[in-house]
mmCIF file of C-alpha atoms and ligand atoms in Angstrom:
data_model
loop_
_atom_site.group_PDB
_atom_site.id
_atom_site.type_symbol
_atom_site.label_atom_id
_atom_site.label_comp_id
_atom_site.label_asym_id
_atom_site.label_seq_id
_atom_site.Cartn_x
_atom_site.Cartn_y
_atom_site.Cartn_z
ATOM 1 C CA MET A 13 -19.994 6.118 -10.456
ATOM 2 C CA LYS A 14 -17.460 4.151 -12.444
ATOM 3 C CA PHE A 15 -14.626 6.391 -13.653
ATOM 4 C CA LEU A 16 -11.542 4.323 -14.493
ATOM 5 C CA ASP A 17 -10.806 1.087 -16.318
ATOM 6 C CA LEU A 18 -7.281 -0.304 -15.895
ATOM 7 C CA GLY A 19 -8.077 -3.265 -18.123
ATOM 8 C CA GLN A 20 -7.274 -6.923 -17.616
ATOM 9 C CA GLN A 21 -5.046 -7.353 -14.567
ATOM 10 C CA PRO A 22 -3.516 -10.377 -12.843
ATOM 11 C CA ILE A 23 -3.066 -10.915 -9.088
ATOM 12 C CA ALA A 24 -0.389 -8.259 -8.427
ATOM 13 C CA ASN A 25 1.772 -10.415 -6.178
ATOM 14 C CA ALA A 26 1.276 -13.759 -7.943
ATOM 15 C CA PHE A 27 4.721 -14.201 -9.487
ATOM 16 C CA LEU A 28 4.956 -17.147 -11.845
ATOM 17 C CA THR A 29 7.429 -19.972 -12.221
ATOM 18 C CA PRO A 30 8.830 -20.012 -15.787
ATOM 19 C CA GLY A 31 7.158 -22.790 -17.786
ATOM 20 C CA LYS A 32 4.131 -22.790 -15.472
ATOM 21 C CA CYS A 33 2.166 -19.817 -16.688
ATOM 22 C CA GLU A 34 -0.948 -21.504 -17.968
ATOM 23 C CA ASN A 35 -4.308 -20.711 -16.339
ATOM 24 C CA GLU A 36 -3.130 -17.379 -14.970
ATOM 25 C CA PHE A 37 -6.069 -15.540 -13.398
ATOM 26 C CA PHE A 38 -7.076 -12.161 -14.874
ATOM 27 C CA TYR A 39 -9.902 -9.837 -13.973
ATOM 28 C CA ASN A 40 -11.087 -6.466 -15.244
ATOM 29 C CA LEU A 41 -9.894 -3.710 -12.914
ATOM 30 C CA GLU A 42 -12.544 -1.005 -12.850
ATOM 31 C CA VAL A 43 -12.737 1.704 -10.229
ATOM 32 C CA GLY A 44 -15.662 3.764 -9.021
ATOM 33 C CA VAL A 45 -16.548 6.413 -6.476
ATOM 34 C CA ASP A 46 -19.579 6.281 -4.220
ATOM 35 C CA LEU A 47 -20.825 9.852 -4.594
ATOM 36 C CA GLU A 48 -22.644 9.672 -1.253
ATOM 37 C CA THR A 49 -19.683 8.734 0.965
ATOM 38 C CA SER A 50 -16.841 9.644 -1.477
ATOM 39 C CA LEU A 51 -15.389 6.163 -1.019
ATOM 40 C CA VAL A 52 -13.279 5.058 -4.001
ATOM 41 C CA SER A 53 -13.337 1.285 -4.541
ATOM 42 C CA HIS A 54 -13.038 -1.411 -7.160
ATOM 43 C CA VAL A 55 -16.267 -2.115 -8.982
ATOM 44 C CA ASP A 56 -15.714 -5.882 -8.476
ATOM 45 C CA PHE A 57 -13.477 -7.365 -5.831
ATOM 46 C CA VAL A 58 -11.010 -10.227 -6.239
ATOM 47 C CA PRO A 59 -11.652 -13.044 -3.701
ATOM 48 C CA PRO A 60 -9.307 -12.347 -0.726
ATOM 49 C CA SER A 61 -7.965 -15.911 -0.542
ATOM 50 C CA MET A 62 -6.591 -15.524 -4.084
ATOM 51 C CA MET A 63 -4.388 -12.645 -2.895
ATOM 52 C CA PHE A 64 -3.618 -13.323 0.752
ATOM 53 C CA ASN A 65 -2.534 -16.903 1.258
ATOM 54 C CA ASP A 66 0.437 -18.971 2.373
ATOM 55 C CA THR A 67 2.538 -17.968 -0.643
ATOM 56 C CA TYR A 68 2.168 -14.214 -0.208
ATOM 57 C CA VAL A 69 5.480 -12.577 -1.142
ATOM 58 C CA TYR A 70 5.369 -8.966 0.060
ATOM 59 C CA HIS A 71 7.777 -8.451 2.977
ATOM 60 C CA THR A 72 7.361 -5.174 4.832
ATOM 61 C CA SER A 73 10.991 -5.349 5.919
ATOM 62 C CA SER A 74 12.214 -5.343 2.297
ATOM 63 C CA SER A 75 12.851 -1.614 2.567
ATOM 64 C CA LYS A 76 14.910 0.180 5.193
ATOM 65 C CA THR A 77 12.468 3.084 4.971
ATOM 66 C CA MET A 78 9.615 0.843 6.166
ATOM 67 C CA VAL A 79 11.625 -0.653 9.022
ATOM 68 C CA LYS A 80 12.550 2.832 10.243
ATOM 69 C CA HIS A 81 8.994 4.073 9.720
ATOM 70 C CA PHE A 82 7.357 1.366 11.843
ATOM 71 C CA ARG A 83 9.982 1.729 14.573
ATOM 72 C CA SER A 84 9.131 5.385 14.846
ATOM 73 C CA VAL A 85 5.331 4.807 14.705
ATOM 74 C CA ALA A 86 5.670 2.321 17.587
ATOM 75 C CA LYS A 87 7.704 4.856 19.559
ATOM 76 C CA GLU A 88 5.070 7.536 18.983
ATOM 77 C CA ILE A 89 2.249 5.223 20.075
ATOM 78 C CA LYS A 90 4.077 4.477 23.325
ATOM 79 C CA ARG A 91 4.787 8.183 23.825
ATOM 80 C CA ASP A 92 1.188 9.262 23.179
ATOM 81 C CA PHE A 93 -0.810 6.375 24.663
ATOM 82 C CA GLY A 94 1.538 4.729 27.188
ATOM 83 C CA ASP A 95 2.336 1.097 27.846
ATOM 84 C CA VAL A 96 -0.635 -0.206 25.886
ATOM 85 C CA LYS A 97 -2.071 -3.603 25.119
ATOM 86 C CA ILE A 98 -2.067 -3.631 21.346
ATOM 87 C CA LEU A 99 -3.585 -5.678 18.550
ATOM 88 C CA GLU A 100 -2.110 -5.473 15.076
ATOM 89 C CA ILE A 101 -4.314 -6.431 12.127
ATOM 90 C CA GLY A 102 -2.191 -7.506 9.150
ATOM 91 C CA SER A 103 1.137 -8.039 10.903
ATOM 92 C CA ASN A 104 3.036 -9.319 7.815
ATOM 93 C CA ASP A 105 6.626 -10.198 8.835
ATOM 94 C CA GLY A 106 6.417 -8.508 12.250
ATOM 95 C CA THR A 107 8.215 -5.277 11.267
ATOM 96 C CA PHE A 108 5.836 -3.194 13.435
ATOM 97 C CA ILE A 109 4.892 -5.583 16.223
ATOM 98 C CA LYS A 110 8.479 -6.487 17.082
ATOM 99 C CA ASN A 111 8.742 -3.053 18.702
ATOM 100 C CA PHE A 112 6.303 -4.194 21.446
ATOM 101 C CA ASP A 113 6.733 -6.601 24.360
ATOM 102 C CA LEU A 114 5.593 -10.159 23.685
ATOM 103 C CA ASP A 115 2.980 -10.080 26.455
ATOM 104 C CA LYS A 116 1.490 -6.780 25.298
ATOM 105 C CA ALA A 117 0.909 -7.428 21.609
ATOM 106 C CA ILE A 118 -1.271 -9.795 19.597
ATOM 107 C CA ALA A 119 -1.035 -10.290 15.850
ATOM 108 C CA VAL A 120 -3.640 -11.123 13.202
ATOM 109 C CA GLU A 121 -2.329 -12.248 9.829
ATOM 110 C CA PRO A 122 -4.117 -14.335 7.183
ATOM 111 C CA CYS A 123 -0.963 -15.317 5.260
ATOM 112 C CA GLY A 124 0.337 -18.507 6.869
ATOM 113 C CA ASN A 125 3.990 -17.972 5.908
ATOM 114 C CA PHE A 126 4.006 -14.616 7.734
ATOM 115 C CA ALA A 127 1.883 -15.739 10.688
ATOM 116 C CA LYS A 128 4.539 -18.408 11.207
ATOM 117 C CA LEU A 129 7.255 -15.736 11.427
ATOM 118 C CA THR A 130 5.572 -13.718 14.200
ATOM 119 C CA THR A 131 4.644 -16.923 16.029
ATOM 120 C CA GLU A 132 8.313 -17.929 15.951
ATOM 121 C CA MET A 133 9.199 -14.481 17.294
ATOM 122 C CA GLY A 134 6.979 -15.366 20.280
ATOM 123 C CA TYR A 135 3.859 -13.298 19.510
ATOM 124 C CA THR A 136 0.414 -14.842 19.824
ATOM 125 C CA THR A 137 -0.648 -14.765 16.197
ATOM 126 C CA HIS A 138 -4.075 -15.529 14.804
ATOM 127 C CA ASN A 139 -3.604 -16.904 11.313
ATOM 128 C CA GLU A 140 -6.903 -15.777 9.825
ATOM 129 C CA PHE A 141 -8.720 -12.870 8.206
ATOM 130 C CA TRP A 142 -9.987 -10.128 10.478
ATOM 131 C CA SER A 143 -13.662 -10.789 11.235
ATOM 132 C CA GLN A 144 -16.397 -10.167 13.774
ATOM 133 C CA LYS A 145 -16.063 -13.756 14.948
ATOM 134 C CA LEU A 146 -12.351 -13.267 15.653
ATOM 135 C CA ALA A 147 -13.014 -9.941 17.410
ATOM 136 C CA VAL A 148 -15.416 -11.641 19.835
ATOM 137 C CA GLN A 149 -12.995 -14.498 20.401
ATOM 138 C CA LEU A 150 -10.084 -12.101 21.079
ATOM 139 C CA ALA A 151 -12.057 -9.856 23.400
ATOM 140 C CA HIS A 152 -13.028 -12.900 25.467
ATOM 141 C CA ARG A 153 -9.570 -14.392 25.519
ATOM 142 C CA HIS A 154 -7.444 -11.255 25.965
ATOM 143 C CA ASN A 155 -9.962 -8.594 27.102
ATOM 144 C CA ARG A 156 -10.447 -5.527 24.971
ATOM 145 C CA PHE A 157 -7.469 -3.659 23.502
ATOM 146 C CA ASP A 158 -6.125 -0.190 24.343
ATOM 147 C CA VAL A 159 -4.856 0.222 20.798
ATOM 148 C CA ILE A 160 -5.758 -1.538 17.576
ATOM 149 C CA TYR A 161 -3.248 -0.763 14.840
ATOM 150 C CA SER A 162 -3.312 -1.616 11.188
ATOM 151 C CA ALA A 163 -1.049 -0.400 8.376
ATOM 152 C CA ASN A 164 -1.777 -0.929 4.687
ATOM 153 C CA CYS A 165 -4.425 -3.466 5.545
ATOM 154 C CA MET A 166 -7.774 -1.740 6.126
ATOM 155 C CA CYS A 167 -7.814 -0.654 2.463
ATOM 156 C CA HIS A 168 -7.486 -4.364 1.577
ATOM 157 C CA ILE A 169 -10.701 -5.237 3.389
ATOM 158 C CA GLN A 170 -13.671 -5.328 1.043
ATOM 159 C CA ASP A 171 -16.444 -5.299 3.657
ATOM 160 C CA LEU A 172 -15.459 -2.220 5.656
ATOM 161 C CA ASP A 173 -18.721 -2.142 7.552
ATOM 162 C CA SER A 174 -18.087 -5.543 9.060
ATOM 163 C CA ALA A 175 -14.363 -4.849 9.708
ATOM 164 C CA PHE A 176 -15.043 -1.582 11.545
ATOM 165 C CA ARG A 177 -17.835 -3.184 13.588
ATOM 166 C CA ALA A 178 -15.412 -5.913 14.628
ATOM 167 C CA ILE A 179 -12.874 -3.278 15.663
ATOM 168 C CA TYR A 180 -15.505 -1.456 17.693
ATOM 169 C CA TYR A 181 -16.176 -4.688 19.544
ATOM 170 C CA ALA A 182 -12.543 -5.518 20.284
ATOM 171 C CA LEU A 183 -11.546 -1.989 21.311
ATOM 172 C CA ASP A 184 -11.646 -0.782 24.903
ATOM 173 C CA ASP A 185 -14.233 1.969 25.483
ATOM 174 C CA ASN A 186 -11.397 4.475 25.869
ATOM 175 C CA GLY A 187 -9.207 2.738 23.333
ATOM 176 C CA VAL A 188 -7.736 4.066 20.121
ATOM 177 C CA PHE A 189 -7.890 2.567 16.655
ATOM 178 C CA ILE A 190 -4.988 3.765 14.478
ATOM 179 C CA PHE A 191 -4.683 2.855 10.846
ATOM 180 C CA GLU A 192 -2.715 4.083 7.889
ATOM 181 C CA ASP A 193 -3.210 3.574 4.183
ATOM 182 C CA PRO A 194 -2.325 5.387 0.950
ATOM 183 C CA SER A 195 -4.131 8.694 0.559
ATOM 184 C CA LEU A 196 -6.586 9.248 -2.274
ATOM 185 C CA LEU A 197 -5.721 12.949 -2.395
ATOM 186 C CA GLU A 198 -2.026 12.114 -2.893
ATOM 187 C CA MET A 199 -2.932 9.601 -5.600
ATOM 188 C CA LEU A 200 -5.017 12.193 -7.447
ATOM 189 C CA GLU A 201 -2.333 14.855 -7.107
ATOM 190 C CA ARG A 202 0.578 12.584 -8.082
ATOM 191 C CA ASN A 203 -1.250 10.734 -10.831
ATOM 192 C CA SER A 204 -0.125 7.566 -9.093
ATOM 193 C CA TYR A 205 -2.851 5.370 -10.537
ATOM 194 C CA ASP A 206 -0.648 2.355 -9.792
ATOM 195 C CA GLN A 207 -1.847 2.589 -6.193
ATOM 196 C CA ILE A 208 -4.820 0.802 -7.691
ATOM 197 C CA TYR A 209 -4.359 -2.972 -7.871
ATOM 198 C CA ASP A 210 -6.220 -6.033 -6.644
ATOM 199 C CA GLU A 211 -5.219 -5.732 -2.973
ATOM 200 C CA HIS A 212 -6.212 -2.077 -2.678
ATOM 201 C CA ALA A 213 -9.953 -2.664 -2.699
ATOM 202 C CA HIS A 214 -10.383 0.968 -1.625
ATOM 203 C CA ILE A 215 -8.247 4.071 -1.841
ATOM 204 C CA PHE A 216 -9.226 6.101 1.195
ATOM 205 C CA SER A 217 -9.867 9.792 1.468
ATOM 206 C CA VAL A 218 -10.203 11.248 4.945
ATOM 207 C CA THR A 219 -13.627 12.470 3.818
ATOM 208 C CA ALA A 220 -14.873 8.960 3.036
ATOM 209 C CA LEU A 221 -13.471 7.513 6.261
ATOM 210 C CA ASN A 222 -15.038 10.301 8.275
ATOM 211 C CA ASN A 223 -18.418 9.668 6.621
ATOM 212 C CA ILE A 224 -18.257 5.910 7.191
ATOM 213 C CA LEU A 225 -16.762 5.814 10.691
ATOM 214 C CA HIS A 226 -19.262 8.383 11.957
ATOM 215 C CA THR A 227 -22.189 6.113 11.221
ATOM 216 C CA MET A 228 -20.566 3.342 13.257
ATOM 217 C CA GLY A 229 -20.118 5.127 16.572
ATOM 218 C CA PHE A 230 -16.523 6.211 15.918
ATOM 219 C CA GLU A 231 -14.916 9.637 15.800
ATOM 220 C CA ILE A 232 -11.669 10.604 14.078
ATOM 221 C CA PHE A 233 -9.714 12.793 16.500
ATOM 222 C CA ARG A 234 -6.425 13.166 14.643
ATOM 223 C CA VAL A 235 -5.007 12.715 11.141
ATOM 224 C CA ASP A 236 -1.258 12.540 10.511
ATOM 225 C CA LYS A 237 0.145 12.722 7.010
ATOM 226 C CA THR A 238 3.122 10.507 6.254
ATOM 227 C CA PRO A 239 5.238 10.272 3.081
ATOM 228 C CA ILE A 240 5.121 6.442 3.219
ATOM 229 C CA HIS A 241 3.865 4.570 0.146
ATOM 230 C CA GLY A 242 3.744 7.754 -1.892
ATOM 231 C CA GLY A 243 1.712 9.664 0.696
ATOM 232 C CA SER A 244 -0.473 8.055 3.344
ATOM 233 C CA ASN A 245 -2.858 9.182 6.052
ATOM 234 C CA ARG A 246 -2.591 7.846 9.579
ATOM 235 C CA ILE A 247 -6.077 8.047 11.078
ATOM 236 C CA PHE A 248 -6.637 8.096 14.853
ATOM 237 C CA VAL A 249 -10.108 6.987 15.903
ATOM 238 C CA LYS A 250 -11.922 6.687 19.224
ATOM 239 C CA LYS A 251 -15.401 5.683 20.272
ATOM 240 C CA LYS A 252 -17.705 8.711 20.070
ATOM 241 C CA HIS A 253 -18.736 8.576 23.705
ATOM 242 C CA SER A 254 -15.168 8.478 25.040
ATOM 243 C CA ILE A 255 -14.027 11.790 26.526
ATOM 244 C CA LYS A 256 -10.360 10.818 26.206
ATOM 245 C CA ASN A 257 -8.436 12.102 23.178
ATOM 246 C CA PRO A 258 -10.315 15.249 22.135
ATOM 247 C CA PRO A 259 -9.993 16.243 18.439
ATOM 248 C CA ASP A 260 -6.754 18.135 17.754
ATOM 249 C CA GLY A 261 -8.032 20.071 14.714
ATOM 250 C CA SER A 262 -6.113 18.093 12.097
ATOM 251 C CA LEU A 263 -9.252 16.343 10.817
ATOM 252 C CA ASP A 264 -10.876 19.646 9.871
ATOM 253 C CA ILE A 265 -7.749 20.770 8.020
ATOM 254 C CA GLU A 266 -7.640 17.553 5.981
ATOM 255 C CA LEU A 267 -11.366 17.652 5.232
ATOM 256 C CA GLU A 268 -11.034 21.218 4.016
ATOM 257 C CA GLN A 269 -8.053 20.364 1.802
ATOM 258 C CA GLU A 270 -9.897 17.434 0.276
ATOM 259 C CA ASP A 271 -12.969 19.565 -0.274
ATOM 260 C CA LEU A 272 -10.866 22.193 -2.068
ATOM 261 C CA ALA A 273 -9.424 19.422 -4.251
ATOM 262 C CA GLY A 274 -12.971 18.347 -5.188
ATOM 263 C CA ILE A 275 -12.852 14.952 -3.479
ATOM 264 C CA SER A 276 -16.654 14.653 -3.646
ATOM 265 C CA ASP A 277 -17.023 15.986 -7.197
ATOM 266 C CA LYS A 278 -17.674 13.702 -10.112
ATOM 267 C CA GLN A 279 -15.499 15.845 -12.399
ATOM 268 C CA THR A 280 -12.382 15.296 -10.238
ATOM 269 C CA TYR A 281 -12.484 11.591 -11.049
ATOM 270 C CA LEU A 282 -13.274 12.054 -14.724
ATOM 271 C CA ASP A 283 -10.279 14.434 -14.993
ATOM 272 C CA PHE A 284 -8.059 11.932 -13.175
ATOM 273 C CA ALA A 285 -9.067 9.183 -15.602
ATOM 274 C CA LYS A 286 -8.039 11.417 -18.512
ATOM 275 C CA ARG A 287 -4.646 12.122 -16.903
ATOM 276 C CA VAL A 288 -4.114 8.386 -16.377
ATOM 277 C CA GLU A 289 -4.669 7.708 -20.044
ATOM 278 C CA THR A 290 -2.288 10.501 -21.041
ATOM 279 C CA SER A 291 0.306 9.094 -18.630
ATOM 280 C CA LYS A 292 0.030 5.687 -20.312
ATOM 281 C CA HIS A 293 0.628 7.124 -23.791
ATOM 282 C CA LYS A 294 3.539 9.268 -22.622
ATOM 283 C CA LEU A 295 5.192 6.373 -20.823
ATOM 284 C CA LEU A 296 4.911 4.105 -23.839
ATOM 285 C CA GLU A 297 6.288 6.827 -26.086
ATOM 286 C CA LEU A 298 9.246 7.451 -23.768
ATOM 287 C CA LEU A 299 10.081 3.762 -23.381
ATOM 288 C CA HIS A 300 9.896 3.182 -27.151
ATOM 289 C CA ASP A 301 12.119 6.230 -27.819
ATOM 290 C CA ILE A 302 14.709 5.035 -25.312
ATOM 291 C CA LYS A 303 14.620 1.482 -26.607
ATOM 292 C CA ASP A 304 14.835 2.616 -30.234
ATOM 293 C CA GLY A 305 17.957 4.554 -29.249
ATOM 294 C CA GLY A 306 19.632 1.220 -28.510
ATOM 295 C CA ASN A 307 19.431 1.484 -24.711
ATOM 296 C CA LYS A 308 18.793 -1.239 -22.182
ATOM 297 C CA ILE A 309 15.819 -0.675 -19.897
ATOM 298 C CA VAL A 310 15.161 -2.643 -16.721
ATOM 299 C CA SER A 311 12.694 -2.073 -13.906
ATOM 300 C CA TYR A 312 13.611 -1.429 -10.281
ATOM 301 C CA GLY A 313 11.406 -3.206 -7.704
ATOM 302 C CA ALA A 314 8.917 -5.919 -8.723
ATOM 303 C CA THR A 315 6.119 -4.082 -6.978
ATOM 304 C CA SER A 316 2.355 -4.479 -7.099
ATOM 305 C CA LYS A 317 2.347 -0.967 -8.482
ATOM 306 C CA SER A 318 4.526 -1.966 -11.433
ATOM 307 C CA THR A 319 2.246 -4.945 -12.109
ATOM 308 C CA SER A 320 -0.589 -2.462 -12.442
ATOM 309 C CA VAL A 321 1.358 -0.095 -14.740
ATOM 310 C CA PHE A 322 2.812 -2.816 -16.958
ATOM 311 C CA ASN A 323 -0.502 -4.593 -17.475
ATOM 312 C CA TYR A 324 -2.459 -1.386 -18.018
ATOM 313 C CA CYS A 325 0.090 -0.008 -20.506
ATOM 314 C CA GLY A 326 0.982 -3.331 -22.117
ATOM 315 C CA ILE A 327 4.677 -3.147 -21.193
ATOM 316 C CA GLY A 328 6.424 -6.515 -21.487
ATOM 317 C CA PRO A 329 9.889 -8.034 -21.971
ATOM 318 C CA ASP A 330 10.172 -6.410 -25.414
ATOM 319 C CA LEU A 331 10.603 -3.052 -23.649
ATOM 320 C CA VAL A 332 11.833 -3.974 -20.176
ATOM 321 C CA ASP A 333 14.516 -6.687 -20.194
ATOM 322 C CA TYR A 334 13.976 -7.721 -16.579
ATOM 323 C CA ILE A 335 13.019 -6.462 -13.143
ATOM 324 C CA THR A 336 15.452 -6.392 -10.240
ATOM 325 C CA ASP A 337 14.080 -7.043 -6.763
ATOM 326 C CA THR A 338 15.632 -7.781 -3.382
ATOM 327 C CA THR A 339 12.923 -10.280 -2.358
ATOM 328 C CA PRO A 340 14.287 -13.840 -2.744
ATOM 329 C CA ASP A 341 10.744 -15.245 -3.299
ATOM 330 C CA LYS A 342 10.256 -13.014 -6.351
ATOM 331 C CA GLN A 343 13.659 -13.765 -7.928
ATOM 332 C CA GLY A 344 13.770 -16.377 -10.700
ATOM 333 C CA LYS A 345 10.046 -15.811 -11.307
ATOM 334 C CA LEU A 346 8.102 -13.972 -13.976
ATOM 335 C CA SER A 347 6.109 -10.855 -13.189
ATOM 336 C CA PRO A 348 2.321 -11.289 -13.139
ATOM 337 C CA GLY A 349 0.499 -10.806 -16.423
ATOM 338 C CA VAL A 350 3.254 -9.504 -18.681
ATOM 339 C CA HIS A 351 5.849 -12.106 -17.654
ATOM 340 C CA ILE A 352 8.989 -9.998 -17.302
ATOM 341 C CA PRO A 353 11.772 -12.023 -15.596
ATOM 342 C CA VAL A 354 12.666 -10.981 -12.035
ATOM 343 C CA VAL A 355 16.304 -11.210 -10.929
ATOM 344 C CA SER A 356 18.289 -10.113 -7.893
ATOM 345 C CA PRO A 357 19.875 -6.633 -8.060
ATOM 346 C CA LYS A 358 23.262 -8.318 -7.728
ATOM 347 C CA GLU A 359 22.624 -10.298 -10.877
ATOM 348 C CA GLY A 360 20.868 -7.615 -12.887
ATOM 349 C CA PHE A 361 21.686 -4.097 -11.756
ATOM 350 C CA ASP A 362 25.063 -3.911 -13.441
ATOM 351 C CA ASP A 363 26.910 -1.574 -15.826
ATOM 352 C CA SER A 364 24.883 -2.802 -18.805
ATOM 353 C CA VAL A 365 21.767 -0.993 -17.533
ATOM 354 C CA ASP A 366 21.105 2.399 -19.142
ATOM 355 C CA TYR A 367 17.623 3.114 -17.773
ATOM 356 C CA ALA A 368 15.622 1.735 -14.870
ATOM 357 C CA PHE A 369 11.865 2.231 -14.507
ATOM 358 C CA LEU A 370 11.087 2.929 -10.860
ATOM 359 C CA GLY A 371 8.567 0.283 -9.886
ATOM 360 C CA ALA A 372 9.206 1.387 -6.302
ATOM 361 C CA TRP A 373 9.094 5.170 -6.972
ATOM 362 C CA ASN A 374 7.819 5.616 -3.425
ATOM 363 C CA PHE A 375 11.301 4.722 -2.158
ATOM 364 C CA LEU A 376 13.056 7.223 -4.444
ATOM 365 C CA GLU A 377 15.229 8.632 -1.663
ATOM 366 C CA GLU A 378 16.371 5.213 -0.417
ATOM 367 C CA ILE A 379 17.001 3.983 -3.955
ATOM 368 C CA THR A 380 18.893 7.015 -5.256
ATOM 369 C CA LYS A 381 21.116 6.878 -2.179
ATOM 370 C CA LYS A 382 21.789 3.189 -2.774
ATOM 371 C CA GLU A 383 22.300 3.570 -6.529
ATOM 372 C CA SER A 384 24.449 6.710 -6.566
ATOM 373 C CA LYS A 385 27.050 4.879 -8.673
ATOM 374 C CA PHE A 386 24.434 4.139 -11.366
ATOM 375 C CA LEU A 387 23.444 7.799 -11.490
ATOM 376 C CA ARG A 388 27.044 9.029 -11.475
ATOM 377 C CA ARG A 389 27.932 6.901 -14.480
ATOM 378 C CA GLY A 390 25.022 8.408 -16.432
ATOM 379 C CA GLY A 391 22.314 5.838 -15.665
ATOM 380 C CA GLN A 392 18.825 7.279 -15.534
ATOM 381 C CA PHE A 393 15.655 6.359 -13.724
ATOM 382 C CA ILE A 394 12.282 6.547 -15.425
ATOM 383 C CA THR A 395 9.131 7.366 -13.508
ATOM 384 C CA HIS A 396 5.526 8.200 -14.292
ATOM 385 C CA VAL A 397 4.940 9.963 -10.939
ATOM 386 C CA PRO A 398 3.822 12.714 -10.868
ATOM 387 C CA GLU A 399 4.502 12.872 -14.585
ATOM 388 C CA VAL A 400 6.370 10.745 -17.080
ATOM 389 C CA ARG A 401 10.051 11.754 -17.070
ATOM 390 C CA THR A 402 13.621 10.565 -16.655
ATOM 391 C CA LEU A 403 15.716 11.334 -13.585
ATOM 392 C CA ARG A 404 19.422 11.785 -14.036
ATOM 393 C CA GLY A 405 22.448 13.286 -12.325
ATOM 394 C CA GLU A 406 23.805 13.284 -8.819
ATOM 395 C CA PRO A 407 21.395 11.677 -6.329
ATOM 396 C CA ALA A 408 20.941 15.004 -4.533
ATOM 397 C CA ASN A 409 19.492 16.536 -7.710
ATOM 398 C CA VAL A 410 17.082 13.734 -8.555
HETATM 399 P P1 TYD B 515 6.632 -1.406 -2.441
HETATM 400 O O1 TYD B 515 6.473 -0.060 -3.066
HETATM 401 O O2 TYD B 515 6.403 -1.507 -0.993
HETATM 402 O O3 TYD B 515 5.747 -2.491 -3.212
HETATM 403 P P2 TYD B 515 4.175 -2.621 -3.488
HETATM 404 O O4 TYD B 515 3.819 -1.762 -4.691
HETATM 405 O O5 TYD B 515 4.036 -4.081 -3.788
HETATM 406 O O6 TYD B 515 3.480 -2.159 -2.251
HETATM 407 O O7 TYD B 515 8.112 -1.909 -2.813
HETATM 408 C C1 TYD B 515 8.663 -3.027 -2.247
HETATM 409 C C2 TYD B 515 9.284 -3.909 -3.310
HETATM 410 O O8 TYD B 515 10.378 -3.244 -3.912
HETATM 411 C C3 TYD B 515 9.834 -5.182 -2.703
HETATM 412 O O9 TYD B 515 9.559 -6.263 -3.586
HETATM 413 C C4 TYD B 515 11.323 -4.937 -2.606
HETATM 414 C C5 TYD B 515 11.571 -3.996 -3.738
HETATM 415 N N1 TYD B 515 12.711 -3.096 -3.495
HETATM 416 C C6 TYD B 515 13.924 -3.358 -4.131
HETATM 417 O O10 TYD B 515 14.056 -4.322 -4.888
HETATM 418 N N2 TYD B 515 14.976 -2.509 -3.877
HETATM 419 C C7 TYD B 515 14.853 -1.435 -3.041
HETATM 420 O O11 TYD B 515 15.840 -0.703 -2.842
HETATM 421 C C8 TYD B 515 13.597 -1.178 -2.408
HETATM 422 C C9 TYD B 515 13.430 0.001 -1.501
HETATM 423 C C10 TYD B 515 12.546 -2.037 -2.663
#
């Protein structure tokens, strides 16, 4: 059932060179829920090679929070599963895999610029999309894996059936498949509709994953909640017939919570769509009020999420002067779709800024710590999560 239309959207990470904006690709971003499995997905998918290629710009290590997060996940995996042979699917710039010995970890990464980085770090890296063919090739070359790990990548994969089958093949019979992605429940509760953009082909609920994985010979034995990316679930999966890793009870708790929240009810999604529309109107009203008051508004973090918000709401350079972002590859470019200039924080986050829209609201703690001076001098952040509002004052009170 289709329930949300976020309008014409560009490729969220396809930043443009000024003067070279012609032929920009747009598609209609519509979202639906499969009422049988409860899986929430785009109605039509964008071809993967248009999003994940050798010019991909998202660096996992661009936030301290992420670096710390993956260090601690790696530590936990070693604590809980020992000195494992691990495969990472979607290794990006190596932020996670670098916590493992070179001879114990293999990387899979379709974006050539990032595959090059982990190869240079010394990790065997397969520069291609995850597939059944690659799974067979890896299992033959390296034997099967004790752990297959994937963060913010499984929800990018359009054909989940094929991806999970490939994982089943490459995983040792007593192995563990661990993956984490943004949580649908958190998105519904926080009104964070900007989790929806081209790359996020699906927004996973534990309910949907449980329904799908079950049919493929897998069993979820543990679910950890993490605050990363505005609330994610880390799912621990084993092969059904394996007696190692008995369920710890967390799956049942999550399934019950999602059931209470109406994760399988049509009305939940129709209500969410209404809240998204209200959020759009409120955000536009707030930005216009602030701008009409003679204030300067910028955006903080040229994120995929802000691409989604700006294109859905029709927010362009008339409202937001520019976006600051720490990623060198994004600086000097124009944001996808609405063409807001992106500059470095050094160049743009100065005393002339009155308000900053939080494109990276998921890093609120890290950002407010870093920008305490901005807040102390009366600068305010603007966010739409969980509701449209401004954040002012001492960082501790934000
Ligand atoms: P993220 O929420 O991971 O982006 P996405 O929506 O694309 O998943 O935010 C990462 C981006 O935000 C990245 O381009 C770097 C930028 N950023 C800053 O510019 N300053 C900061 O302090 C932080 C934490 C991120």
